[in-house]
């Protein structure tokens, strides 16, 4: 049975029922990536931090899923297929550390998990729960002219 809301999607993921997410559209609480965040690349690492901060700033939080493909239907991206990514390209601890260091203030309760799909591949699940309003807004340091993250601007 397809997941119909954020809690249904979280339950499906906890139970390893990835197929329950197929046909679900990307929305305010769901963002899907077909490829991994390359944490050695400043732009990709920044995208991860911005994606997490974005969900930390919405009332319900949200899910970032890496390892699905989507198709476009009526101006919406619909989860179409589970496309596991290589485990060797995903370092869960580095993802957690980057989120803690780059999202200001660090959001509470964010989980970074792996669902093994066999053959040394799987799906990366980043779950950003609802955050206390006292922490708002969650921001990411913006790049300086040299391309490094700066302490003066935010993204």
Coordinates of C-alpha atoms in Angstrom, one line a residue:
X1 CA 0.0 0.0 0.0
X2 CA 1.6 3.3 -1.0
X3 CA 2.6 5.7 1.8
X4 CA 0.2 8.7 1.8
X5 CA 1.9 11.0 4.3
X6 CA 5.1 11.7 6.1
X7 CA 4.4 9.3 9.0
X8 CA 3.3 6.6 6.5
X9 CA 6.6 7.0 4.6
X10 CA 8.6 6.9 7.8
X11 CA 6.8 3.6 8.8
X12 CA 7.4 2.1 5.3
X13 CA 11.1 3.0 5.6
X14 CA 11.4 1.6 9.1
X15 CA 9.9 -1.7 7.9
X16 CA 12.0 -1.8 4.8
X17 CA 9.0 -1.5 2.5
X18 CA 10.6 0.7 -0.2
X19 CA 8.0 -0.3 -2.8
X20 CA 5.4 1.5 -0.7
X21 CA 7.0 4.8 -1.7
X22 CA 6.7 4.2 -5.4
X23 CA 4.1 6.4 -7.0
X24 CA 4.4 9.0 -4.1
X25 CA 5.1 12.5 -5.5
X26 CA 7.9 14.6 -4.2
X27 CA 6.3 17.3 -2.0
X28 CA 7.0 19.6 0.9
X29 CA 8.1 16.7 3.1
X30 CA 9.8 14.4 0.5
X31 CA 12.8 15.0 -1.7
X32 CA 14.5 12.3 -3.7
X33 CA 17.9 12.1 -5.2
X34 CA 19.0 9.5 -7.7
X35 CA 22.7 10.0 -7.0
X36 CA 24.8 10.4 -3.8
X37 CA 25.9 13.6 -2.2
X38 CA 29.6 13.8 -3.0
X39 CA 30.9 15.2 0.3
X40 CA 34.4 16.0 -1.1
X41 CA 32.7 18.4 -3.5
X42 CA 31.9 21.8 -1.9
X43 CA 28.8 22.3 -4.0
X44 CA 27.4 18.8 -3.3
X45 CA 28.2 19.1 0.4
X46 CA 26.5 22.5 0.5
X47 CA 23.5 21.0 -1.3
X48 CA 23.1 18.4 1.5
X49 CA 23.3 21.1 4.2
X50 CA 20.8 23.2 2.4
X51 CA 18.4 20.3 1.8
X52 CA 18.5 19.4 5.6
X53 CA 18.1 23.1 6.6
X54 CA 15.1 23.4 4.3
X55 CA 13.3 20.5 6.0
X56 CA 14.3 21.8 9.4
X57 CA 12.6 25.1 8.6
X58 CA 9.2 23.5 7.8
X59 CA 6.7 22.6 10.5
X60 CA 6.6 18.8 9.9
X61 CA 10.2 18.2 8.8
X62 CA 10.8 15.8 6.0
X63 CA 12.7 13.0 4.3
X64 CA 15.7 13.1 1.9
X65 CA 16.0 9.8 0.1
X66 CA 19.0 8.9 -2.1
X67 CA 18.5 5.8 -4.3
X68 CA 15.2 6.3 -6.1
X69 CA 14.5 7.4 -9.7
X70 CA 11.5 9.7 -10.5
X71 CA 9.4 10.4 -13.5
X72 CA 7.6 13.6 -14.4
X73 CA 3.8 13.5 -14.4
X74 CA 1.7 16.7 -14.6
X75 CA 4.5 19.0 -13.4
X76 CA 5.3 16.7 -10.4
X77 CA 8.1 14.3 -9.8
X78 CA 6.8 10.8 -8.9
X79 CA 8.9 8.1 -7.3
X80 CA 9.1 5.5 -10.0
X81 CA 11.8 3.0 -9.1
X82 CA 14.1 2.0 -6.3
X83 CA 17.6 2.6 -7.7
X84 CA 20.1 1.6 -5.0
X85 CA 23.3 3.5 -4.8
X86 CA 26.7 1.8 -4.0
X87 CA 27.4 1.5 -0.3
X88 CA 31.1 2.4 -0.9
X89 CA 30.0 6.0 -1.9
X90 CA 28.0 6.6 1.3
X91 CA 29.7 7.4 4.6
X92 CA 27.0 7.8 7.2
X93 CA 29.2 9.4 9.8
X94 CA 30.5 12.0 7.3
X95 CA 26.9 12.9 6.4
X96 CA 26.0 13.3 10.1
X97 CA 29.1 15.4 10.8
X98 CA 28.5 17.6 7.9
X99 CA 24.9 18.3 8.9
X100 CA 26.0 19.0 12.5
X101 CA 28.8 21.4 11.4
X102 CA 27.1 23.2 8.4
X103 CA 23.5 23.7 9.5
X104 CA 23.2 26.4 12.1
X105 CA 21.9 25.8 14.7
X106 CA 22.3 22.0 14.3
X107 CA 18.9 20.5 13.9
X108 CA 17.8 18.1 16.6
X109 CA 17.1 14.4 16.1
X110 CA 18.2 14.2 12.4
X111 CA 18.9 10.5 11.5
X112 CA 21.1 9.3 8.7
X113 CA 20.4 5.7 8.0
X114 CA 21.1 3.0 5.4
X115 CA 18.6 0.5 4.0
X116 CA 20.6 -2.4 2.5
X117 CA 19.3 -3.6 -0.8
X118 CA 21.9 -6.3 -1.3
X119 CA 24.9 -6.4 -3.7
X120 CA 26.7 -3.7 -1.6
X121 CA 24.0 -1.1 -2.5
X122 CA 21.1 0.5 -0.8
X123 CA 19.1 3.6 0.0
X124 CA 20.3 6.5 2.1
X125 CA 17.6 7.9 4.3
X126 CA 18.0 11.3 6.0
X127 CA 15.0 12.0 8.3
X128 CA 14.6 15.6 9.6
X129 CA 12.0 15.6 12.3
X130 CA 9.9 18.7 13.2
X131 CA 12.2 21.2 15.0
X132 CA 11.4 23.5 18.0
X133 CA 10.3 26.9 16.8
X134 CA 12.9 28.5 19.1
X135 CA 15.7 27.2 16.8
X136 CA 14.3 28.9 13.7
X137 CA 15.6 29.8 11.2
X138 CA 18.1 27.0 10.3
X139 CA 20.7 28.4 7.9
X140 CA 23.8 27.3 6.1
X141 CA 26.9 29.5 5.7
X142 CA 27.0 30.9 2.2
X143 CA 30.1 30.8 0.0
X144 CA 32.7 33.6 0.0
X145 CA 34.3 34.9 -3.2
X146 CA 36.9 32.2 -2.9
X147 CA 34.2 29.5 -2.9
X148 CA 34.7 28.5 0.8
X149 CA 31.9 28.7 3.3
X150 CA 31.9 32.0 5.1
X151 CA 30.8 33.1 8.5
X152 CA 29.2 36.3 7.2
X153 CA 26.7 35.2 4.6
X154 CA 24.1 32.5 4.7
X155 CA 22.4 30.3 2.1

